[in-house]
């Protein structure tokens, strides 16, 4: 890393540094959170898997929308990117009914103003993917908002552009994932605006931290689905009777190894690239 980089912000599992006025460095750690708590035990290479997957998707979707990626670091866990003016909304798309979407549907029959058919069960596939923006909470949970509330934050033209691109990106990535045995149930994208006023895809893209990945061979609507990546961690935490408040439990080595294997498996399935090849030469995901 550059010696002059100044620390900009810390996320739960990622650090951001400013390289200069125009460029940021995103560094993905191996930290893992479950039930919204970061655990004391790391999953080796998790940050590299997420960085490699994002780089892969940025390259694959560059003809749909420009993105912030400038270069991948030789360490495999850092991304040099263009500094943008970020939109103040999270661009979420849902193809299946889970999480807060399932909760809102149960309460109102709607998700972010989309009226859904009656009688859907948890984890059902939706008739078509829906754009369900959310506010960016600085603390606590993001709040789902409808079109009018999002338009008030970004303007109508930006909203329509972000919605169209988010749906198109989801269609592209979810089709590829499904062919490789992974259901991309929903995902969160973030966009920024560059100096020329163009909308640019930023943050991370189609990673297990920004999306729900479900193993397709276990898909069974009518209840919560197992998580492709975190299920061993959740099951272990549930077995302890932990109250899901800070601090979380240390993970035993078999849970760590099994979980690392799931992340690497997701990487290899989605990219068609061996993870060892990525470690040797991160640019291999850029095609
Ligand atoms: C940026 N974040 C993290 C909480 C999560 N290319 C960029 N240019 C300027 N800023 C950012 C990026 C990127 N990526 C990304 N923070 C700053 C995501 N945050 C966004 C705010 O809400």
Short mmCIF file of C-alpha atoms and ligand atoms in Angstrom, two decimals:
data_model
loop_
_atom_site.label_atom_id
_atom_site.label_comp_id
_atom_site.label_asym_id
_atom_site.label_seq_id
_atom_site.Cartn_x
_atom_site.Cartn_y
_atom_site.Cartn_z
CA UNK A 1 0.00 0.00 0.00
CA UNK A 2 1.09 3.58 -0.65
CA UNK A 3 2.83 5.12 2.37
CA UNK A 4 0.91 8.37 1.94
CA UNK A 5 -2.56 6.76 1.88
CA UNK A 6 -4.82 8.32 4.46
CA UNK A 7 -7.48 6.32 6.17
CA UNK A 8 -10.99 7.46 5.14
CA UNK A 9 -13.38 5.02 6.78
CA UNK A 10 -13.79 1.62 8.41
CA UNK A 11 -16.65 -0.64 7.59
CA UNK A 12 -17.45 -3.78 9.54
CA UNK A 13 -15.23 -5.82 7.24
CA UNK A 14 -13.49 -3.30 4.97
CA UNK A 15 -11.21 -0.29 5.16
CA UNK A 16 -11.10 2.65 2.76
CA UNK A 17 -8.00 4.79 2.17
CA UNK A 18 -7.56 7.87 -0.01
CA UNK A 19 -4.65 7.54 -2.44
CA UNK A 20 -5.10 11.08 -3.79
CA UNK A 21 -7.98 13.41 -4.70
CA UNK A 22 -9.19 11.09 -7.46
CA UNK A 23 -8.48 7.59 -6.18
CA UNK A 24 -9.41 5.35 -3.24
CA UNK A 25 -8.03 2.03 -2.05
CA UNK A 26 -10.59 -0.47 -0.72
CA UNK A 27 -9.11 -3.23 1.42
CA UNK A 28 -11.28 -6.26 2.18
CA UNK A 29 -10.45 -7.99 5.47
CA UNK A 30 -11.08 -11.61 6.41
CA UNK A 31 -13.55 -10.60 9.11
CA UNK A 32 -16.97 -12.22 9.04
CA UNK A 33 -20.21 -11.05 10.59
CA UNK A 34 -23.25 -13.08 11.49
CA UNK A 35 -26.51 -11.82 12.98
CA UNK A 36 -24.94 -8.34 12.48
CA UNK A 37 -22.04 -9.04 14.85
CA UNK A 38 -18.42 -9.25 13.63
CA UNK A 39 -16.91 -12.45 15.08
CA UNK A 40 -13.48 -12.59 16.74
CA UNK A 41 -12.31 -15.35 14.37
CA UNK A 42 -11.37 -14.58 10.76
CA UNK A 43 -11.99 -16.71 7.66
CA UNK A 44 -8.65 -16.89 5.81
CA UNK A 45 -8.86 -15.51 2.24
CA UNK A 46 -12.46 -14.32 2.59
CA UNK A 47 -11.40 -10.77 1.66
CA UNK A 48 -9.53 -12.08 -1.40
CA UNK A 49 -12.57 -14.07 -2.54
CA UNK A 50 -14.79 -10.98 -2.28
CA UNK A 51 -12.27 -8.73 -4.02
CA UNK A 52 -11.74 -11.25 -6.82
CA UNK A 53 -15.46 -11.79 -7.32
CA UNK A 54 -16.12 -8.04 -7.49
CA UNK A 55 -13.30 -7.59 -10.00
CA UNK A 56 -14.70 -10.44 -12.08
CA UNK A 57 -18.20 -8.94 -12.13
CA UNK A 58 -16.92 -5.43 -12.88
CA UNK A 59 -15.09 -6.81 -15.92
CA UNK A 60 -18.05 -8.93 -17.01
CA UNK A 61 -20.54 -6.06 -16.77
CA UNK A 62 -18.40 -3.23 -18.18
CA UNK A 63 -20.48 -3.19 -21.38
CA UNK A 64 -23.66 -2.66 -19.31
CA UNK A 65 -22.33 0.16 -17.09
CA UNK A 66 -18.92 1.76 -16.40
CA UNK A 67 -17.47 0.92 -12.97
CA UNK A 68 -15.03 2.42 -10.48
CA UNK A 69 -12.33 -0.28 -10.76
CA UNK A 70 -8.87 0.98 -11.75
CA UNK A 71 -6.66 -1.91 -10.62
CA UNK A 72 -6.54 -4.94 -8.33
CA UNK A 73 -3.72 -5.07 -5.78
CA UNK A 74 -1.11 -7.83 -6.02
CA UNK A 75 -2.25 -8.95 -2.55
CA UNK A 76 -5.62 -9.94 -4.04
CA UNK A 77 -7.57 -8.13 -1.33
CA UNK A 78 -7.27 -4.48 -2.37
CA UNK A 79 -9.00 -2.53 -5.12
CA UNK A 80 -7.79 0.78 -6.46
CA UNK A 81 -10.82 2.71 -7.62
CA UNK A 82 -12.03 6.05 -8.93
CA UNK A 83 -13.37 8.39 -6.31
CA UNK A 84 -17.01 9.26 -7.04
CA UNK A 85 -19.88 11.24 -5.59
CA UNK A 86 -21.90 8.34 -4.14
CA UNK A 87 -25.69 8.25 -4.49
CA UNK A 88 -27.34 8.38 -1.04
CA UNK A 89 -29.38 5.22 -1.70
CA UNK A 90 -28.62 1.51 -1.73
CA UNK A 91 -29.79 -0.02 -5.01
CA UNK A 92 -31.31 -3.35 -4.00
CA UNK A 93 -32.91 -5.83 -6.37
CA UNK A 94 -34.86 -8.88 -5.24
CA UNK A 95 -35.68 -11.93 -7.33
CA UNK A 96 -36.87 -13.92 -4.30
CA UNK A 97 -38.78 -13.09 -1.14
CA UNK A 98 -36.37 -13.04 1.82
CA UNK A 99 -35.13 -10.85 4.65
CA UNK A 100 -36.79 -7.44 4.97
CA UNK A 101 -38.68 -8.03 1.71
CA UNK A 102 -40.41 -11.06 3.21
CA UNK A 103 -41.06 -9.12 6.42
CA UNK A 104 -42.59 -6.12 4.59
CA UNK A 105 -44.70 -8.41 2.38
CA UNK A 106 -46.14 -10.11 5.46
CA UNK A 107 -47.08 -6.76 6.99
CA UNK A 108 -48.39 -4.85 3.96
CA UNK A 109 -48.47 -7.15 0.91
CA UNK A 110 -45.99 -4.73 -0.66
CA UNK A 111 -42.24 -4.23 -0.85
CA UNK A 112 -41.07 -0.63 -1.47
CA UNK A 113 -44.38 0.17 -3.17
CA UNK A 114 -44.41 -2.97 -5.36
CA UNK A 115 -47.71 -4.75 -4.76
CA UNK A 116 -47.03 -8.49 -4.91
CA UNK A 117 -49.44 -11.37 -5.58
CA UNK A 118 -51.18 -12.78 -2.49
CA UNK A 119 -50.21 -16.17 -1.06
CA UNK A 120 -46.45 -16.02 -1.57
CA UNK A 121 -44.37 -18.02 0.90
CA UNK A 122 -40.95 -17.21 2.35
CA UNK A 123 -38.13 -17.55 -0.25
CA UNK A 124 -40.59 -17.77 -3.17
CA UNK A 125 -39.31 -16.64 -6.51
CA UNK A 126 -40.98 -13.35 -7.51
CA UNK A 127 -42.92 -13.07 -10.79
CA UNK A 128 -40.14 -10.73 -11.85
CA UNK A 129 -37.22 -9.06 -10.08
CA UNK A 130 -38.13 -5.82 -8.28
CA UNK A 131 -36.02 -2.75 -7.49
CA UNK A 132 -36.28 -2.04 -3.75
CA UNK A 133 -34.06 0.91 -2.79
CA UNK A 134 -33.03 1.59 0.79
CA UNK A 135 -31.58 4.51 2.68
CA UNK A 136 -28.01 4.29 3.93
CA UNK A 137 -28.23 4.21 7.69
CA UNK A 138 -25.00 5.42 9.35
CA UNK A 139 -25.91 3.30 12.35
CA UNK A 140 -28.45 0.54 12.64
CA UNK A 141 -30.34 -0.88 9.71
CA UNK A 142 -30.98 0.44 6.23
CA UNK A 143 -34.62 1.36 5.71
CA UNK A 144 -36.57 0.24 2.65
CA UNK A 145 -38.08 3.20 0.79
CA UNK A 146 -40.50 3.58 -2.09
CA UNK A 147 -39.95 5.28 -5.42
CA UNK A 148 -41.15 8.71 -4.19
CA UNK A 149 -38.77 8.72 -1.20
CA UNK A 150 -35.83 7.64 -3.36
CA UNK A 151 -36.66 10.22 -6.05
CA UNK A 152 -36.63 12.87 -3.33
CA UNK A 153 -33.03 11.84 -2.53
CA UNK A 154 -31.52 11.45 -6.03
CA UNK A 155 -33.96 13.00 -8.53
CA UNK A 156 -36.21 11.27 -11.03
CA UNK A 157 -33.74 10.93 -13.87
CA UNK A 158 -31.03 9.34 -11.67
CA UNK A 159 -33.59 7.10 -10.03
CA UNK A 160 -34.86 5.73 -13.33
CA UNK A 161 -31.31 5.24 -14.59
CA UNK A 162 -30.23 3.44 -11.38
CA UNK A 163 -33.32 1.22 -11.43
CA UNK A 164 -32.84 0.21 -15.05
CA UNK A 165 -29.13 -0.55 -14.58
CA UNK A 166 -29.67 -2.43 -11.31
CA UNK A 167 -32.28 -4.69 -12.89
CA UNK A 168 -30.14 -5.29 -15.96
CA UNK A 169 -27.06 -6.12 -13.85
CA UNK A 170 -29.10 -8.48 -11.67
CA UNK A 171 -30.51 -10.29 -14.71
CA UNK A 172 -27.01 -10.76 -16.07
CA UNK A 173 -25.38 -11.99 -12.85
CA UNK A 174 -28.28 -14.10 -11.59
CA UNK A 175 -28.51 -16.00 -14.89
CA UNK A 176 -24.81 -16.84 -14.80
CA UNK A 177 -24.98 -17.81 -11.12
CA UNK A 178 -28.03 -20.03 -11.69
CA UNK A 179 -26.21 -21.92 -14.46
CA UNK A 180 -23.51 -22.66 -11.89
CA UNK A 181 -25.80 -23.90 -9.14
CA UNK A 182 -26.12 -20.70 -7.12
CA UNK A 183 -29.35 -18.74 -6.70
CA UNK A 184 -28.66 -15.02 -6.39
CA UNK A 185 -31.76 -14.26 -4.31
CA UNK A 186 -31.13 -10.54 -4.00
CA UNK A 187 -28.26 -8.09 -4.13
CA UNK A 188 -27.26 -4.58 -3.12
CA UNK A 189 -25.41 -2.33 -5.57
CA UNK A 190 -24.01 1.14 -5.03
CA UNK A 191 -23.54 3.75 -7.71
CA UNK A 192 -21.62 7.00 -7.83
CA UNK A 193 -21.46 9.88 -10.27
CA UNK A 194 -18.19 10.85 -11.95
CA UNK A 195 -16.99 14.35 -12.84
CA UNK A 196 -18.69 14.11 -16.23
CA UNK A 197 -22.02 13.32 -14.56
CA UNK A 198 -22.09 9.66 -15.59
CA UNK A 199 -23.50 6.97 -13.32
CA UNK A 200 -20.75 4.51 -12.34
CA UNK A 201 -21.02 1.16 -10.52
CA UNK A 202 -18.96 1.26 -7.29
CA UNK A 203 -18.44 -0.57 -4.00
CA UNK A 204 -18.48 -4.37 -4.32
CA UNK A 205 -20.59 -6.28 -6.81
CA UNK A 206 -22.35 -9.65 -6.51
CA UNK A 207 -20.35 -10.92 -3.56
CA UNK A 208 -21.77 -13.09 -0.78
CA UNK A 209 -21.47 -10.07 1.58
CA UNK A 210 -23.66 -7.87 -0.65
CA UNK A 211 -26.05 -10.59 -1.83
CA UNK A 212 -27.94 -13.67 -0.68
CA UNK A 213 -26.34 -16.72 -2.29
CA UNK A 214 -28.40 -19.91 -1.94
CA UNK A 215 -27.34 -23.40 -3.06
CA UNK A 216 -29.78 -24.18 -5.91
CA UNK A 217 -29.86 -27.91 -5.15
CA UNK A 218 -31.31 -27.27 -1.68
CA UNK A 219 -33.86 -24.63 -2.75
CA UNK A 220 -37.23 -25.20 -1.10
CA UNK A 221 -39.62 -22.26 -0.75
CA UNK A 222 -41.78 -22.10 2.37
CA UNK A 223 -39.05 -21.22 4.84
CA UNK A 224 -35.62 -19.63 5.22
CA UNK A 225 -32.97 -21.03 2.86
CA UNK A 226 -29.50 -22.15 3.93
CA UNK A 227 -26.84 -19.57 3.12
CA UNK A 228 -24.26 -20.73 0.57
CA UNK A 229 -21.39 -19.15 2.51
CA UNK A 230 -22.37 -18.59 6.16
CA UNK A 231 -24.56 -21.56 7.04
CA UNK A 232 -21.86 -23.44 9.01
CA UNK A 233 -21.22 -20.27 11.03
CA UNK A 234 -24.91 -19.69 11.71
CA UNK A 235 -25.53 -23.33 12.67
CA UNK A 236 -22.55 -23.32 15.03
CA UNK A 237 -23.65 -20.04 16.64
CA UNK A 238 -27.22 -21.33 17.03
CA UNK A 239 -25.91 -24.53 18.65
CA UNK A 240 -24.26 -22.43 21.37
CA UNK A 241 -27.43 -20.58 22.32
CA UNK A 242 -25.48 -17.30 21.93
CA UNK A 243 -27.78 -14.28 22.39
CA UNK A 244 -26.49 -12.60 19.17
CA UNK A 245 -25.12 -9.57 20.96
CA UNK A 246 -21.47 -8.43 21.05
CA UNK A 247 -19.09 -10.13 21.53
CA UNK A 248 -19.67 -13.13 19.28
CA UNK A 249 -18.09 -16.55 19.85
CA UNK A 250 -14.73 -17.80 18.57
CA UNK A 251 -15.21 -20.30 15.74
CA UNK A 252 -13.70 -23.81 15.90
CA UNK A 253 -11.25 -24.81 13.18
CA UNK A 254 -13.69 -27.13 11.35
CA UNK A 255 -16.23 -24.30 11.03
CA UNK A 256 -13.48 -21.95 9.78
CA UNK A 257 -12.19 -24.49 7.23
CA UNK A 258 -15.67 -25.44 6.03
CA UNK A 259 -16.64 -21.80 5.62
CA UNK A 260 -13.42 -20.92 3.78
CA UNK A 261 -14.18 -23.83 1.46
CA UNK A 262 -17.64 -22.44 0.72
CA UNK A 263 -16.24 -19.01 -0.18
CA UNK A 264 -13.61 -20.55 -2.45
CA UNK A 265 -16.24 -22.82 -4.01
CA UNK A 266 -18.49 -19.83 -4.76
CA UNK A 267 -15.53 -18.00 -6.34
CA UNK A 268 -14.56 -20.96 -8.53
CA UNK A 269 -18.11 -21.79 -9.59
CA UNK A 270 -19.03 -18.21 -10.51
CA UNK A 271 -15.78 -17.24 -12.22
CA UNK A 272 -14.76 -20.62 -13.67
CA UNK A 273 -11.25 -19.72 -12.45
CA UNK A 274 -9.23 -21.69 -9.90
CA UNK A 275 -8.73 -19.70 -6.72
CA UNK A 276 -5.00 -20.62 -6.68
CA UNK A 277 -4.68 -18.95 -10.09
CA UNK A 278 -6.29 -15.80 -8.65
CA UNK A 279 -3.84 -15.77 -5.73
CA UNK A 280 -0.90 -16.09 -8.13
CA UNK A 281 -2.17 -13.38 -10.46
CA UNK A 282 -5.27 -11.41 -9.36
CA UNK A 283 -5.68 -9.78 -12.81
CA UNK A 284 -6.79 -13.18 -14.17
CA UNK A 285 -10.38 -12.31 -13.14
CA UNK A 286 -10.35 -9.25 -15.40
CA UNK A 287 -10.30 -11.49 -18.51
C1 LIG B 1 -17.29 4.90 -0.93
N1 LIG B 1 -18.05 3.50 0.57
C2 LIG B 1 -18.47 2.30 1.23
C3 LIG B 1 -22.10 2.90 3.93
C4 LIG B 1 -21.29 2.06 2.96
N2 LIG B 1 -15.64 4.79 -5.60
C5 LIG B 1 -16.01 5.44 -4.45
N3 LIG B 1 -15.92 6.78 -4.43
C6 LIG B 1 -16.25 7.45 -3.31
N4 LIG B 1 -16.71 6.85 -2.21
C7 LIG B 1 -16.82 5.51 -2.16
C8 LIG B 1 -16.47 4.75 -3.32
C9 LIG B 1 -16.59 3.32 -3.35
N5 LIG B 1 -16.69 2.20 -3.36
C10 LIG B 1 -17.76 3.64 -0.72
N6 LIG B 1 -17.80 4.63 1.20
C11 LIG B 1 -17.31 5.50 0.30
C12 LIG B 1 -19.90 2.10 1.12
N7 LIG B 1 -20.53 2.90 2.11
C13 LIG B 1 -21.27 3.93 1.42
C14 LIG B 1 -22.01 4.76 2.43
O1 LIG B 1 -22.81 3.91 3.25
#
